Amino acid sequence: MNHENSVLTRVAITMAPRLNNALFASLFQQCGGISGFFEETDQNIETLFRENNLTNIQPERSRWLQMAKQELDVMEKHHIRVCGIEDSNYPRLLKHCADAPLVLFYKGILDDSDSKNIAIVGTRKATEMGKKRVDTLLHELAETGYHPNIISGLAYGIDITAHTACIHYGLKAQAVLGHGLHMVYPASHKNMAEKILEQGGALISEFPTCAQILPTNFLQRNRIVAGMSEAILVAESPIKGGAMSTARQALSYNREVMAIPGRPEDPTFAGCNLLIKQNIAALVENIKDLLRILNWPPLPTGPYQMSLDLFPITNNEVLLLEILLKRGEQNIDQLHQLTRIPVHDLSVLLLKLELEGHVMQLPGNCYTLI
C-alpha cells in the first residue's frame, strides 16, 4: 500500500470504536498491520473479530475509510499530521506501553529520540505558590544546561504555568490534548499553543477532529502524558484529581514519580503529600532534588541561551515596577488607582511579572518587588 493509502488507513482506524488502542494490537498483527486490516476480505475480518472477542463491534471498514477521507481534508486545512506506532517519530517511551494509542495526531515536531522527557502535572486551581514553584524549578532546570521536553496538558493552573515557563526559559514543550487539533481548549490558551509550535514543540492528540469532546477524553489522555515521560512531577494537587490519576498511571508504567510537598493544612497540596507519604513519589523541593532523583549528573558550565525574549517588557509593566519600587507593597486596587490599568489587564500583567521573578504576591492580593 502506498504512503497516501497508509495515511488514510491510519486515520480510518481512529474512527473505529475502541480499536484505536494497542490492547487490540494482536488483531492488526494478524492482518499484517493497520493497512492490512483494510485489505482483508470481509469473511476473514469477521473471523478475526470473533477470535479476538470483538463480537460486540461491527467492522464497518468502508464507512471508516469514507470518514477518514473527510478527516484528511480537515487535517490539511489545520496542518495536522498523523503518526503510527510503527513510525520512527512515534514517542519512544509511549510505544512500549500496553495501552498506547496505535495512532497519534500532531502539530509541530514529534521527535524525542535523543531527548529527556519530564511531565509536569497538577491542579487546574493552582495557587500562586504552586505556580511560582513550577516557574522557579523550570528556570533552574534551564540554567543547568539540560533542556528536556516538558510534557503537560495545556489546561488551566499548573499545566499552563509549565508551558509558559518553557517558552520563557527556552525549553521545548509538548502539550497533549483531549480533543482534535483543529481547536484549542481552553480557547484562552490558543496563543500559548502557537508559541509552543514556534519554539519547536508539539501539540499531540489521539482524537480526530470529528471525535466528540467528552470529559472522559481528558482522563484518557493522561496515560499519554505518563507514557511519554521518563519521569512525572506532581507540582500541586488535592487528593482527588486528574494529576493523581496521571501519577498512578505513571507508576504502573514504571516511571519515576515525584511531587512537590506542601503544608499539611493546605488541601491543594494534600495529593502531593499523600503520594510522598505512600512512597509513590519522591520529594522534590528544588532542582538539586530533581537531578539527584533522575540521576542526571551536573553538566559542564558554559555559554548557552538562558531564555528567549518572547515577552518584551511593556510600558505598563515598567510603570508597575516603578510604583512598587517607590511605594513598596500595594494591593491590586491601589495599583489600579495609581495606574488606571483595567483590573483584568492588571492581573495578567502582575502574573507575568511574577512568573518572570520580578514581583511576589502576598496575602490580601498585595504585591511587592522581589
Coordinates of C-alpha atoms in Angstrom, one line a residue:
M1 CA 0.0 0.0 0.0
N2 CA 1.4 3.4 -0.9
H3 CA 2.0 6.3 1.6
E4 CA -1.2 8.1 0.8
N5 CA -3.2 4.9 1.5
S6 CA -1.2 4.3 4.6
V7 CA -2.1 7.7 6.0
L8 CA -5.7 7.1 5.1
T9 CA -5.9 3.8 6.9
R10 CA -4.3 5.2 10.0
V11 CA -6.8 7.9 10.2
A12 CA -9.6 5.5 9.4
I13 CA -8.8 3.2 12.3
T14 CA -9.3 6.1 14.7
M15 CA -12.9 6.1 13.6
A16 CA -13.4 2.6 14.8
P17 CA -14.9 2.4 18.3
R18 CA -12.4 1.1 20.9
L19 CA -10.0 -0.1 18.2
N20 CA -7.5 2.8 18.4
N21 CA -5.9 1.2 21.4
A22 CA -2.9 -1.1 21.4
L23 CA -4.9 -3.5 23.6
F24 CA -6.1 -4.8 20.2
A25 CA -2.7 -4.9 18.6
S26 CA -2.9 -8.6 18.1
L27 CA -5.8 -8.1 15.7
F28 CA -3.7 -5.9 13.4
Q29 CA -0.7 -8.2 13.7
Q30 CA -2.8 -11.0 12.3
C31 CA -3.7 -8.7 9.4
G32 CA -0.2 -7.5 8.7
G33 CA -0.7 -4.1 10.2
I34 CA -3.4 -1.4 10.0
S35 CA -3.2 -1.2 6.3
G36 CA -3.6 -4.9 6.0
F37 CA -6.7 -4.7 8.2
F38 CA -8.4 -2.8 5.4
E39 CA -7.2 -5.2 2.7
E40 CA -8.6 -8.4 4.3
T41 CA -11.8 -9.9 3.0
D42 CA -15.0 -9.3 4.9
Q43 CA -15.1 -13.0 5.7
N44 CA -11.6 -13.0 7.2
I45 CA -12.3 -9.9 9.2
E46 CA -15.4 -11.4 10.7
T47 CA -13.4 -14.4 11.7
L48 CA -10.7 -12.4 13.2
F49 CA -13.2 -10.3 15.2
R50 CA -14.6 -13.5 16.7
E51 CA -11.2 -14.9 17.5
N52 CA -10.3 -11.6 19.3
N53 CA -13.6 -11.4 21.2
L54 CA -14.7 -8.3 19.4
T55 CA -18.2 -9.6 18.5
N56 CA -19.8 -6.5 20.0
I57 CA -18.2 -4.3 17.4
Q58 CA -19.4 -4.3 13.8
P59 CA -16.4 -3.8 11.4
E60 CA -17.6 -1.0 9.1
R61 CA -14.4 -0.5 7.2
S62 CA -15.9 1.2 4.2
R63 CA -17.6 3.8 6.4
W64 CA -14.5 4.4 8.4
L65 CA -12.5 5.0 5.2
Q66 CA -15.1 7.4 4.0
M67 CA -15.0 9.3 7.3
A68 CA -11.2 9.3 7.1
K69 CA -11.2 11.0 3.7
Q70 CA -13.3 13.8 5.1
E71 CA -11.0 14.0 8.1
L72 CA -7.9 14.3 5.9
D73 CA -9.5 17.4 4.3
V74 CA -9.8 19.0 7.8
M75 CA -6.3 17.9 8.8
E76 CA -4.8 19.6 5.7
K77 CA -6.7 22.8 6.5
H78 CA -5.4 22.8 10.0
H79 CA -1.8 21.4 9.3
I80 CA -2.4 18.3 11.3
R81 CA -0.2 15.3 10.7
V82 CA -0.6 11.6 11.7
C83 CA 1.9 9.2 13.2
G84 CA 1.5 5.4 13.6
I85 CA 3.0 3.3 16.4
E86 CA 5.4 1.7 14.0
D87 CA 6.8 5.1 12.8
S88 CA 10.3 6.3 13.9
N89 CA 8.9 9.6 15.3
Y90 CA 6.3 7.9 17.5
P91 CA 7.2 8.8 21.1
R92 CA 9.7 6.1 22.0
L93 CA 8.7 5.6 25.7
L94 CA 4.9 5.6 24.9
K95 CA 5.5 2.9 22.3
H96 CA 6.3 0.3 25.0
C97 CA 3.1 0.9 27.0
A98 CA 0.5 -1.8 26.7
D99 CA -2.4 0.6 26.1
A100 CA -0.6 3.1 23.8
P101 CA -2.7 4.5 21.0
L102 CA -1.9 2.9 17.7
V103 CA -2.2 6.4 16.0
L104 CA -1.4 9.9 17.2
F105 CA -2.3 13.2 15.5
Y106 CA 0.1 16.0 16.0
K107 CA 1.2 19.5 15.0
G108 CA 4.8 20.7 15.2
I109 CA 7.8 18.5 15.7
L110 CA 7.2 15.0 17.1
D111 CA 10.7 13.6 17.6
D112 CA 12.2 12.9 21.1
S113 CA 14.6 10.1 20.1
D114 CA 17.6 11.8 21.8
S115 CA 15.7 13.9 24.4
K116 CA 14.9 13.5 28.0
N117 CA 11.2 13.8 28.9
I118 CA 9.6 15.1 32.0
A119 CA 5.8 15.5 32.6
I120 CA 4.6 18.3 34.9
V121 CA 1.0 18.0 36.1
G122 CA -1.2 19.4 38.8
T123 CA -4.5 21.0 39.7
R124 CA -6.3 23.4 37.5
K125 CA -6.9 25.6 40.5
A126 CA -3.3 26.2 41.3
T127 CA -2.2 28.7 43.9
E128 CA 0.3 31.4 43.3
M129 CA 2.7 29.5 45.4
G130 CA 2.3 26.4 43.3
K131 CA 2.8 28.4 40.1
K132 CA 5.8 30.1 41.5
R133 CA 7.5 26.8 42.4
V134 CA 7.0 25.4 38.9
D135 CA 8.3 28.5 37.3
T136 CA 11.4 28.6 39.6
L137 CA 12.1 24.9 39.1
L138 CA 12.0 25.2 35.3
H139 CA 14.1 28.3 35.4
E140 CA 16.7 26.4 37.4
L141 CA 16.4 23.4 35.1
A142 CA 17.2 25.5 32.1
E143 CA 20.2 27.0 33.9
T144 CA 21.7 23.5 34.5
G145 CA 22.1 23.1 30.7
Y146 CA 19.6 20.3 30.5
H147 CA 16.8 21.1 28.0
P148 CA 14.3 18.2 28.2
N149 CA 10.9 18.0 26.6
I150 CA 8.4 19.2 29.2
I151 CA 5.1 17.4 28.7
S152 CA 1.7 18.6 30.1
G153 CA -1.9 19.1 29.1
L154 CA -2.4 22.8 28.3
A155 CA -5.1 23.1 30.9
Y156 CA -5.6 25.9 33.5
G157 CA -3.4 26.0 36.5
I158 CA -0.2 24.0 36.7
D159 CA -0.2 22.9 33.0
I160 CA -0.3 26.4 31.5
T161 CA 2.2 27.6 34.1
A162 CA 4.7 24.9 33.0
H163 CA 4.1 25.7 29.3
T164 CA 4.6 29.4 30.0
A165 CA 7.8 28.8 31.8
C166 CA 9.1 26.6 28.9
I167 CA 8.5 29.4 26.5
H168 CA 10.2 32.0 28.7
Y169 CA 13.3 29.9 29.5
G170 CA 13.8 28.3 26.1
L171 CA 12.6 24.7 27.0
K172 CA 10.7 22.6 24.5
A173 CA 7.1 22.0 25.4
Q174 CA 4.8 19.2 24.3
A175 CA 1.1 19.5 25.0
V176 CA -1.2 16.5 25.0
L177 CA -4.8 17.5 24.3
G178 CA -8.1 15.7 24.9
H179 CA -9.7 16.6 21.6
G180 CA -9.0 17.1 17.9
L181 CA -6.2 19.5 17.0
H182 CA -8.4 21.8 14.9
M183 CA -9.0 23.7 18.1
V184 CA -7.5 24.6 21.5
Y185 CA -9.3 24.1 24.8
P186 CA -9.5 26.3 26.7
A187 CA -9.6 28.9 23.9
S188 CA -7.7 31.4 26.0
H189 CA -4.6 29.2 25.7
K190 CA -4.6 29.3 21.8
N191 CA -1.7 31.9 21.8
M192 CA 0.3 29.7 24.1
A193 CA -0.3 26.7 21.8
E194 CA 1.1 28.8 18.9
K195 CA 4.2 29.8 20.9
I196 CA 4.8 26.1 21.7
L197 CA 4.9 25.3 18.0
E198 CA 7.0 28.3 17.2
Q199 CA 9.6 27.1 19.7
G200 CA 9.9 23.7 18.2
G201 CA 7.4 21.9 20.4
A202 CA 4.3 19.8 19.6
L203 CA 0.6 19.5 20.1
I204 CA -0.5 15.9 20.4
S205 CA -3.8 14.0 20.5
E206 CA -5.2 10.6 19.8
F207 CA -8.5 12.1 18.8
P208 CA -9.5 13.0 15.3
T209 CA -11.2 16.4 14.8
C210 CA -14.6 14.7 14.3
A211 CA -14.4 13.0 17.7
Q212 CA -17.0 14.1 20.3
I213 CA -15.4 16.0 23.2
L214 CA -16.2 14.2 26.4
P215 CA -15.0 14.7 30.0
T216 CA -13.5 11.2 29.8
N217 CA -11.2 12.2 27.0
F218 CA -9.1 14.3 29.4
L219 CA -8.7 11.4 31.7
Q220 CA -7.8 9.1 28.8
R221 CA -5.1 11.5 27.5
N222 CA -3.4 11.3 30.9
R223 CA -2.0 7.9 30.1
I224 CA -0.3 9.5 27.1
V225 CA 1.3 12.2 29.3
A226 CA 2.5 9.5 31.7
G227 CA 3.6 7.1 28.9
M228 CA 5.7 9.7 27.0
S229 CA 7.7 10.7 30.1
E230 CA 10.6 9.1 31.9
A231 CA 9.5 10.9 35.0
I232 CA 6.5 12.8 36.2
L233 CA 6.3 15.7 38.7
V234 CA 3.1 16.4 40.5
A235 CA 3.5 20.1 41.3
E236 CA 0.3 20.7 43.2
S237 CA -2.8 18.5 43.6
P238 CA -5.6 17.8 46.0
I239 CA -6.2 14.1 46.9
K240 CA -8.7 13.7 44.0
G241 CA -8.0 15.0 40.5
G242 CA -6.5 14.2 37.1
A243 CA -2.9 14.8 38.3
M244 CA -3.3 12.0 40.8
S245 CA -4.6 9.5 38.2
T246 CA -1.7 10.5 35.9
A247 CA 0.8 9.8 38.7
R248 CA -0.7 6.4 39.4
Q249 CA -0.7 5.7 35.7
A250 CA 3.0 6.6 35.5
L251 CA 3.7 4.3 38.4
S252 CA 2.1 1.4 36.5
Y253 CA 4.4 2.2 33.6
N254 CA 7.4 2.0 36.0
R255 CA 8.1 5.7 35.6
E256 CA 9.8 7.9 38.2
V257 CA 7.1 9.8 40.2
M258 CA 8.0 13.0 42.0
A259 CA 6.0 15.5 44.0
I260 CA 6.4 19.0 45.5
P261 CA 5.3 18.9 49.1
G262 CA 3.0 21.4 50.8
R263 CA 1.9 22.4 54.2
P264 CA -0.2 19.7 56.0
E265 CA -3.1 22.1 56.4
D266 CA -3.1 23.1 52.7
P267 CA -5.7 21.0 50.8
T268 CA -4.3 21.9 47.3
F269 CA -1.1 20.0 48.2
A270 CA -2.8 17.1 50.0
G271 CA -2.4 14.9 47.0
C272 CA 1.3 15.6 46.7
N273 CA 1.8 14.9 50.4
L274 CA -0.1 11.7 50.1
L275 CA 2.0 10.4 47.2
I276 CA 5.1 11.2 49.2
K277 CA 3.7 9.6 52.4
Q278 CA 2.8 6.4 50.5
N279 CA 6.3 6.2 49.0
I280 CA 4.8 6.6 45.5
A281 CA 6.5 9.9 44.8
A282 CA 10.0 11.2 45.7
L283 CA 10.0 14.5 47.4
V284 CA 11.3 17.5 45.3
E285 CA 12.0 20.8 46.9
N286 CA 14.5 22.2 44.4
I287 CA 16.4 21.4 41.2
K288 CA 19.1 19.5 43.1
D289 CA 16.5 17.0 44.3
L290 CA 15.2 16.6 40.8
L291 CA 18.6 16.0 39.3
R292 CA 19.5 13.5 42.0
I293 CA 16.3 11.5 41.7
L294 CA 16.7 11.3 37.9
N295 CA 20.4 10.6 38.2
W296 CA 21.3 13.4 35.9
P297 CA 24.9 14.5 36.5
P298 CA 25.7 18.2 36.5
L299 CA 26.6 19.4 33.1
P300 CA 29.8 21.5 32.4
T301 CA 29.0 25.1 32.6
G302 CA 29.4 27.2 29.5
P303 CA 27.7 29.8 27.4
Y304 CA 24.1 28.9 26.4
Q305 CA 20.9 30.7 25.9
M306 CA 19.1 31.3 29.2
S307 CA 15.8 32.4 27.8
L308 CA 14.0 33.7 24.8
D309 CA 12.8 37.3 24.8
L310 CA 9.3 36.4 23.6
F311 CA 7.7 38.6 26.1
P312 CA 9.4 42.0 25.9
I313 CA 8.6 44.3 28.8
T314 CA 5.9 46.8 28.1
N315 CA 5.3 50.4 29.2
N316 CA 2.6 49.3 31.7
E317 CA 5.0 46.8 33.2
V318 CA 7.7 49.5 33.6
L319 CA 5.1 51.7 35.3
L320 CA 4.1 48.9 37.7
L321 CA 7.7 48.2 38.7
E322 CA 8.4 51.9 39.3
I323 CA 5.3 52.3 41.5
L324 CA 6.3 49.2 43.6
L325 CA 9.8 50.4 43.8
K326 CA 8.8 53.9 45.1
R327 CA 5.7 53.0 47.2
G328 CA 6.5 49.4 48.3
E329 CA 3.8 46.8 48.9
Q330 CA 0.5 47.7 47.2
N331 CA -2.8 45.7 46.7
I332 CA -4.4 45.4 43.3
D333 CA -7.0 48.1 44.0
Q334 CA -4.3 50.6 44.9
L335 CA -2.3 49.6 41.7
H336 CA -5.4 50.1 39.7
Q337 CA -6.0 53.6 41.1
L338 CA -2.3 54.6 40.6
T339 CA -2.0 53.2 37.0
R340 CA -5.6 53.3 35.7
I341 CA -4.9 49.9 34.1
P342 CA -8.2 47.8 33.9
V343 CA -8.2 45.3 36.7
H344 CA -8.3 42.3 34.3
D345 CA -5.3 43.5 32.4
L346 CA -3.6 44.4 35.6
S347 CA -4.0 40.8 36.9
V348 CA -2.5 39.5 33.7
L349 CA 0.5 41.9 33.9
L350 CA 1.1 41.0 37.6
L351 CA 1.1 37.3 36.9
K352 CA 3.6 37.8 34.0
L353 CA 5.8 39.8 36.3
E354 CA 5.5 37.2 39.0
L355 CA 6.4 34.3 36.6
E356 CA 9.4 36.3 35.4
G357 CA 10.6 36.7 39.0
H358 CA 10.1 40.5 39.3
V359 CA 7.2 40.6 41.8
M360 CA 5.8 38.4 44.5
Q361 CA 2.1 38.1 45.6
L362 CA 1.4 38.5 49.3
P363 CA -1.7 37.7 51.4
G364 CA -4.6 40.1 50.7
N365 CA -3.9 40.3 47.0
C366 CA -0.9 42.5 47.6
Y367 CA 2.2 42.7 45.5
T368 CA 5.8 43.7 46.2
L369 CA 9.1 43.6 44.3
I370 CA 11.4 40.6 44.8

